[in-house]
C-alpha positions as a Markdown table, in Angstrom:
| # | Residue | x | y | z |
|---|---|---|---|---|
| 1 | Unk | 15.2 | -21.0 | -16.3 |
| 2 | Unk | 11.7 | -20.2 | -14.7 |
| 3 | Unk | 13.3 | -20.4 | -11.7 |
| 4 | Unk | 15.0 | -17.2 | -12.8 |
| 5 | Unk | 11.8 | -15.3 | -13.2 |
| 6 | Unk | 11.2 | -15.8 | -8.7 |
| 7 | Unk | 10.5 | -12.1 | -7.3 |
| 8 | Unk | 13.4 | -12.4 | -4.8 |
| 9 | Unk | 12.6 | -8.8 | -3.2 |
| 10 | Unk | 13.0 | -9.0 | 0.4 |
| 11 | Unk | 10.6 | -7.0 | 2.5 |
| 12 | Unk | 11.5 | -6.1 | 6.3 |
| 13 | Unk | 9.2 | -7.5 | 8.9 |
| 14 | Unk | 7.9 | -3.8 | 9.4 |
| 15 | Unk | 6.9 | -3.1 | 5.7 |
| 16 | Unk | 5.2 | -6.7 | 6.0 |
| 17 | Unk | 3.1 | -5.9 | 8.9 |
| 18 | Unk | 2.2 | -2.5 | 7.3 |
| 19 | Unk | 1.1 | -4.5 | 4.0 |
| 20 | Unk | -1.2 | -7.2 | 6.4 |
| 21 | Unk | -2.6 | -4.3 | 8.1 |
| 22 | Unk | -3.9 | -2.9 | 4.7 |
| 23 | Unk | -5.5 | -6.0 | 3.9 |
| 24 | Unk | -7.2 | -6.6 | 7.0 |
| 25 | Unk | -8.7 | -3.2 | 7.0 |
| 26 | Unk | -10.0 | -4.2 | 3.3 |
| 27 | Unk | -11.7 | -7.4 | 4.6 |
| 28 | Unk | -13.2 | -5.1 | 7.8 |
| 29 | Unk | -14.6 | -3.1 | 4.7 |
| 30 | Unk | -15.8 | -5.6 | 2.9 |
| 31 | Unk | -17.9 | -7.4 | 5.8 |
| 32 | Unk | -15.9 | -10.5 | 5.6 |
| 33 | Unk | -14.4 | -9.8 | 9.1 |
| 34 | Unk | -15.4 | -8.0 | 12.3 |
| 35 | Unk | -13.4 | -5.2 | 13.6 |
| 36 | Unk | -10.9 | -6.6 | 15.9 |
| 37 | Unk | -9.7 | -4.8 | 19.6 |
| 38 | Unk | -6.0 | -4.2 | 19.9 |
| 39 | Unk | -5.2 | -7.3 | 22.2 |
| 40 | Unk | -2.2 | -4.9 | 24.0 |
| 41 | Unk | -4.6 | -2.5 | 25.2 |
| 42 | Unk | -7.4 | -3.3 | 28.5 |
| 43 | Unk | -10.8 | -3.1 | 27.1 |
| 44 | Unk | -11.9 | 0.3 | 28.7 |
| 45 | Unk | -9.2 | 1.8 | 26.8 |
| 46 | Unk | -10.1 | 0.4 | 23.3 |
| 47 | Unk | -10.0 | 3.2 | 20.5 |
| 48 | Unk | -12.9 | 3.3 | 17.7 |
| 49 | Unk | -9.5 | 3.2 | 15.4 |
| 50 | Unk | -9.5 | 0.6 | 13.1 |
| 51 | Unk | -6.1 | 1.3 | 11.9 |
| 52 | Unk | -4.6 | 0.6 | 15.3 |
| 53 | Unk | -6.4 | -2.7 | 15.6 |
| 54 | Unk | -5.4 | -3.7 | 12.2 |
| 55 | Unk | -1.8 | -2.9 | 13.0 |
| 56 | Unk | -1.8 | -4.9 | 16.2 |
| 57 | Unk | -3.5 | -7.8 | 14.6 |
| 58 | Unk | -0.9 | -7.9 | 11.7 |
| 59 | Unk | 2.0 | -8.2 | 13.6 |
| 60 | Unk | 0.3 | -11.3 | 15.1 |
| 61 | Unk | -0.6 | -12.9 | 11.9 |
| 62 | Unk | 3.0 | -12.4 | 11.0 |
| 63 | Unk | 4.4 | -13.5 | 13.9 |
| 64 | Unk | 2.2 | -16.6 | 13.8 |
| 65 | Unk | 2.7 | -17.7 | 10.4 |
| 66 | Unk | 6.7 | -17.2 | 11.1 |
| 67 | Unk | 6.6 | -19.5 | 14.3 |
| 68 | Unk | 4.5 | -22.1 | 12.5 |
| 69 | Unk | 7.1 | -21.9 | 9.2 |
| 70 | Unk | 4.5 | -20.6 | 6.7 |
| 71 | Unk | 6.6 | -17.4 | 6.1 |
| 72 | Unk | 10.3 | -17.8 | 6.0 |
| 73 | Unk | 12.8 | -15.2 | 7.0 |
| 74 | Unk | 16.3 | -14.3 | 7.8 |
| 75 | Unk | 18.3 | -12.0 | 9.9 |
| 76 | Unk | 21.5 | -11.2 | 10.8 |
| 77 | Unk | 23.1 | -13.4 | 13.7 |
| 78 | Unk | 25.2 | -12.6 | 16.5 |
| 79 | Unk | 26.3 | -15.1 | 19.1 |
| 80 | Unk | 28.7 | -12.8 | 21.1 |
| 81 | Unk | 27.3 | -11.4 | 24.1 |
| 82 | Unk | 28.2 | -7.7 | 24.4 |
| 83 | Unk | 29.9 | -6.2 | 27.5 |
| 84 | Unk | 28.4 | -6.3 | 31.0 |
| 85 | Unk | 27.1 | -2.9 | 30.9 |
| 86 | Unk | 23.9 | -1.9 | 29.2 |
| 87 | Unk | 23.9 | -2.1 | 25.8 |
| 88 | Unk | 21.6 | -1.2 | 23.1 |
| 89 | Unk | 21.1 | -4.4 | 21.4 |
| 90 | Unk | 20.2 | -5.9 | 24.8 |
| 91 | Unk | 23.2 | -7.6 | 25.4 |
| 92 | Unk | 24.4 | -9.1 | 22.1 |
| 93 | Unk | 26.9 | -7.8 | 19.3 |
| 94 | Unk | 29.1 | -8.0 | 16.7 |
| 95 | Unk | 25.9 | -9.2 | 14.3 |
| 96 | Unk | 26.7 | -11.0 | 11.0 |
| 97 | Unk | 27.0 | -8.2 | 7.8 |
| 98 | Unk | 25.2 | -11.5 | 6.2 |
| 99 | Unk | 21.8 | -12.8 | 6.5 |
| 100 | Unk | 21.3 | -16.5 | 7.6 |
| 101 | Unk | 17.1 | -18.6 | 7.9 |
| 102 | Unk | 15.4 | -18.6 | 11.3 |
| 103 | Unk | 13.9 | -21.7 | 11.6 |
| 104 | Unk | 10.5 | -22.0 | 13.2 |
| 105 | Unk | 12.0 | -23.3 | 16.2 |
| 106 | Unk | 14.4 | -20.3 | 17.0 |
| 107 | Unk | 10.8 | -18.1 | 16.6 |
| 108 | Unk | 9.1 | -20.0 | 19.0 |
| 109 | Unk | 11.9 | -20.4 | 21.7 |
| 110 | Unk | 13.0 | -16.3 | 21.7 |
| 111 | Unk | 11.5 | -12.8 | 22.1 |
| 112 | Unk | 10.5 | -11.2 | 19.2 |
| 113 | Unk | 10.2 | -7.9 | 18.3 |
| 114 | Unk | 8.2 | -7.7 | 15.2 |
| 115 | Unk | 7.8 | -4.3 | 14.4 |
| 116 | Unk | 12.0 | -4.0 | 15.8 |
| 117 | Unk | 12.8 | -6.7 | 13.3 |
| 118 | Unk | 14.6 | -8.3 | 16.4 |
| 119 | Unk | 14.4 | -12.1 | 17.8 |
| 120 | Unk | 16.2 | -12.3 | 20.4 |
| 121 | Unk | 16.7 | -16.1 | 22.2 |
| 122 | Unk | 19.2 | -17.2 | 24.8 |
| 123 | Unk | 21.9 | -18.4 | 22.7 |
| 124 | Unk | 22.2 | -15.1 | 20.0 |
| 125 | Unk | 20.3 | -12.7 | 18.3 |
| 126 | Unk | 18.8 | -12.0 | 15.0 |
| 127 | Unk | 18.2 | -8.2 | 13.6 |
| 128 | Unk | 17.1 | -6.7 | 10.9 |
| 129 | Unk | 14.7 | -9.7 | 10.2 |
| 130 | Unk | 13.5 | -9.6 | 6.3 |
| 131 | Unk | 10.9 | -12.1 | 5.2 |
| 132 | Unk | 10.7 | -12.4 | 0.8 |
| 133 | Unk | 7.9 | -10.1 | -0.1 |
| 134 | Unk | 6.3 | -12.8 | -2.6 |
| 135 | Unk | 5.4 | -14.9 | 0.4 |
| 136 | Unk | 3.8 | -12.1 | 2.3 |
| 137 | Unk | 1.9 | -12.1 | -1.1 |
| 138 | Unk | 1.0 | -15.4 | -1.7 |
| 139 | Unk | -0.3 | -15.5 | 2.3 |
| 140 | Unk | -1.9 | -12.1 | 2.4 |
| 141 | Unk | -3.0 | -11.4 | -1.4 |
| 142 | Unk | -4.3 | -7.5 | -2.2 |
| 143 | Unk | -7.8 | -8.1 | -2.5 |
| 144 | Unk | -9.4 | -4.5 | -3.9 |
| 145 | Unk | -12.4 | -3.1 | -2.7 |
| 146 | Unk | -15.1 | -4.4 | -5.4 |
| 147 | Unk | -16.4 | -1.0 | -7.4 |
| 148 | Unk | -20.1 | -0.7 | -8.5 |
| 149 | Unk | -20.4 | -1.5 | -11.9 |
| 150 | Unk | -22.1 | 2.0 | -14.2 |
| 151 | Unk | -26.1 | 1.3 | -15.0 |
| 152 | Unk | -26.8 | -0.7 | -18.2 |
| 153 | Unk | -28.6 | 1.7 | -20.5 |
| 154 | Unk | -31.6 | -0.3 | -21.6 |
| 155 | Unk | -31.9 | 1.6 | -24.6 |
| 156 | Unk | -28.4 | 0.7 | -26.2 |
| 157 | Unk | -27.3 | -2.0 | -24.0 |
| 158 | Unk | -24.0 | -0.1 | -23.1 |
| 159 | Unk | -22.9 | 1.2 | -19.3 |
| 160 | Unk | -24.6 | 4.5 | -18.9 |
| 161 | Unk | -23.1 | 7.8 | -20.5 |
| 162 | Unk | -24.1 | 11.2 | -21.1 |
| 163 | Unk | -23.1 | 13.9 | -23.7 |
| 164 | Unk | -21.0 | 15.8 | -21.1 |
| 165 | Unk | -18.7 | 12.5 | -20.6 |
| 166 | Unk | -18.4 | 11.9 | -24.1 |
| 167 | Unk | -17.3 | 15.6 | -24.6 |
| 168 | Unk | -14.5 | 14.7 | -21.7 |
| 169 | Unk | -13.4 | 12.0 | -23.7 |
| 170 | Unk | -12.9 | 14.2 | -26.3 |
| 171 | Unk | -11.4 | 17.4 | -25.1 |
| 172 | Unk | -8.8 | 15.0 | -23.5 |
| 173 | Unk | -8.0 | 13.3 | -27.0 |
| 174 | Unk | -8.4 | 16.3 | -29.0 |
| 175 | Unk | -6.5 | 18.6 | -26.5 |
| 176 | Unk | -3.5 | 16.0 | -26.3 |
| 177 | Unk | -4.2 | 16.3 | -22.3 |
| 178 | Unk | -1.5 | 13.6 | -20.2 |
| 179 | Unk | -0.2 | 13.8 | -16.8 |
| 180 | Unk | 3.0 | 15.8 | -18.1 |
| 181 | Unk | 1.3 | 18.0 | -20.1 |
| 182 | Unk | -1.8 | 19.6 | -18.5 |
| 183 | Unk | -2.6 | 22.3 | -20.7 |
| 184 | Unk | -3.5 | 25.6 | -19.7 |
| 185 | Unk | -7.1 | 25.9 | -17.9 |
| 186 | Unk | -8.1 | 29.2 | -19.6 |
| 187 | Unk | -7.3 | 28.0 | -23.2 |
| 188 | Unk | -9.3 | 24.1 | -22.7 |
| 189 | Unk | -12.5 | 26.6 | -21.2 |
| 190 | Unk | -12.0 | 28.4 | -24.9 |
| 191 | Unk | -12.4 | 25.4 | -26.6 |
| 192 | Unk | -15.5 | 23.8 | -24.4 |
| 193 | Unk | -17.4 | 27.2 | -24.9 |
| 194 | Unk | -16.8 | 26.5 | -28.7 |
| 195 | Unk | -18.5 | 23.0 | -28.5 |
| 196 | Unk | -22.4 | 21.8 | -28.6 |
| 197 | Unk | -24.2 | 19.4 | -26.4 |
| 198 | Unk | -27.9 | 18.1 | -27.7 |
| 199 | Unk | -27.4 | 21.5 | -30.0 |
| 200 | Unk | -27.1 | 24.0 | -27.1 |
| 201 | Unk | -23.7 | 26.1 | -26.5 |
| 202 | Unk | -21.3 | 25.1 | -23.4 |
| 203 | Unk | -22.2 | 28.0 | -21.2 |
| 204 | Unk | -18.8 | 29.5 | -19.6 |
| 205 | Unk | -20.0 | 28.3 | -15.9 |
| 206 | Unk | -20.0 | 24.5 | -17.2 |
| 207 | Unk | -17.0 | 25.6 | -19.4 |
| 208 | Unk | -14.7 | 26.7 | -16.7 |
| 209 | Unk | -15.9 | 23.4 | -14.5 |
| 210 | Unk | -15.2 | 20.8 | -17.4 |
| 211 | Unk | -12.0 | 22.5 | -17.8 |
| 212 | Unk | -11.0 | 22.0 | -14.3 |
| 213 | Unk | -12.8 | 17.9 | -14.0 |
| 214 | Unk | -9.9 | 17.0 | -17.0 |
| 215 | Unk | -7.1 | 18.4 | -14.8 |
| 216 | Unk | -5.3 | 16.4 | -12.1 |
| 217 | Unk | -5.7 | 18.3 | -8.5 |
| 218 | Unk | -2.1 | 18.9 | -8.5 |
| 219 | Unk | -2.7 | 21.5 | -11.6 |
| 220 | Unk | -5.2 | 23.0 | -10.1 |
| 221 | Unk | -2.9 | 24.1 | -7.1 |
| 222 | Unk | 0.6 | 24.8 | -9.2 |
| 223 | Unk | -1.0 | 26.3 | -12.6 |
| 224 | Unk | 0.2 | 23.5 | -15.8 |
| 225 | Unk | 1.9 | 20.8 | -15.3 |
| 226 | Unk | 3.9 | 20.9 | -18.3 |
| 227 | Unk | 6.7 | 18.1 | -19.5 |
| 228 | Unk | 9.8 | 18.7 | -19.9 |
């Protein structure tokens, strides 16, 4: 059935806020919205850090959308109140080894703890809260910074390239060059001092840097990077 086909990954509330964070700090990018203070902290102690903003306004939209039902979650339930003394879970225990649905009315009457994955109201508690990650999705979609598009050669018609990125091209296809098999630097700088551009030999300075430009960073640090 296509009902089979439902992403049924379940993110906790934390990896949720972390993912509306992202996006917000994407759409401060992108103009669409102004950078927004952290509402926990007075105004003369505002940081120029977006990230903390962006953090601080996630867990909002979260908890929002879960106390107005858009996002649905569950947690694990306990209605046994733990012993008189202090207790870590703030006075409940014995919490479900199962998860059972928080309805939008349990959001709105307890205390949440979003980041915590912890609602707490006066009747039991729910922890570790996990909300299915395709709705976080659907609400919050990844929306990637737009690229430039290359310069249109008016000559040809086709994105702008040069000789040098066409010999890339081929030193990586002719070289057999992958992520698991790097080659050696030395031996791909032999073989770009053995090639042309426009008619004029590779000179062993432009050699030794075209050599390095087809390399992940990680070879560049730890010598090849050779498969197994």
């Amino acid at each position: 059935m296509l009902i089979d086909r439902l992403d049924r990954t379940q993110w906790r509330l934390s990896q949720a806020i972390d993912h509306v964070a992202i996006q917000i700090e994407r759409a401060v990018t992108r103009g669409e919205i102004a950078p927004l203070p952290d509402p926990t902290v007075p105004p003369w102690r505002q940081t120029e850090n977006p990230r903390i903003g962006s953090a601080s306004q996630a867990a909002r939209e979260v908890q929002v959308a879960l106390r107005d039902g858009d996002l649905h979650a569950q947690g694990r339930l306990s209605t046994t109140q733990s012993r008189p003394w202090p207790h870590a879970l703030d006075g409940w225990d014995l919490h479900s080894g199962h998860h059972s649905t928080i309805t939008p009315e349990q959001w709105r009457a307890g205390r949440a703890d979003v980041h915590g994955g912890v609602l707490t109201m006066a009747d039991g508690q729910f922890i570790d809260i996990r909300v299915p990650r395709f709705m976080v999705l659907a609400i919050w979609p990844v929306v990637e910074v737009p690229q430039p598009a290359p310069a249109v050669d008016p000559n040809t018609g086709e994105p702008y390239r040069t000789p040098y990125m066409d010999l890339l091209d081929r030193a990586i296809a002719e070289n057999r060059i992958t992520a698991r098999d790097q080659g050696k630097k030395e031996l791909l700088a032999d073989w770009f001092r053995e090639q042309t551009v426009d008619g004029e030999p590779v000179s062993q300075n432009l050699a030794d840097a075209m050599a390095t430009l087809i390399r992940l960073p990680s070879s560049q640090r730890g010598g090849a990077k050779r498969g197994w």
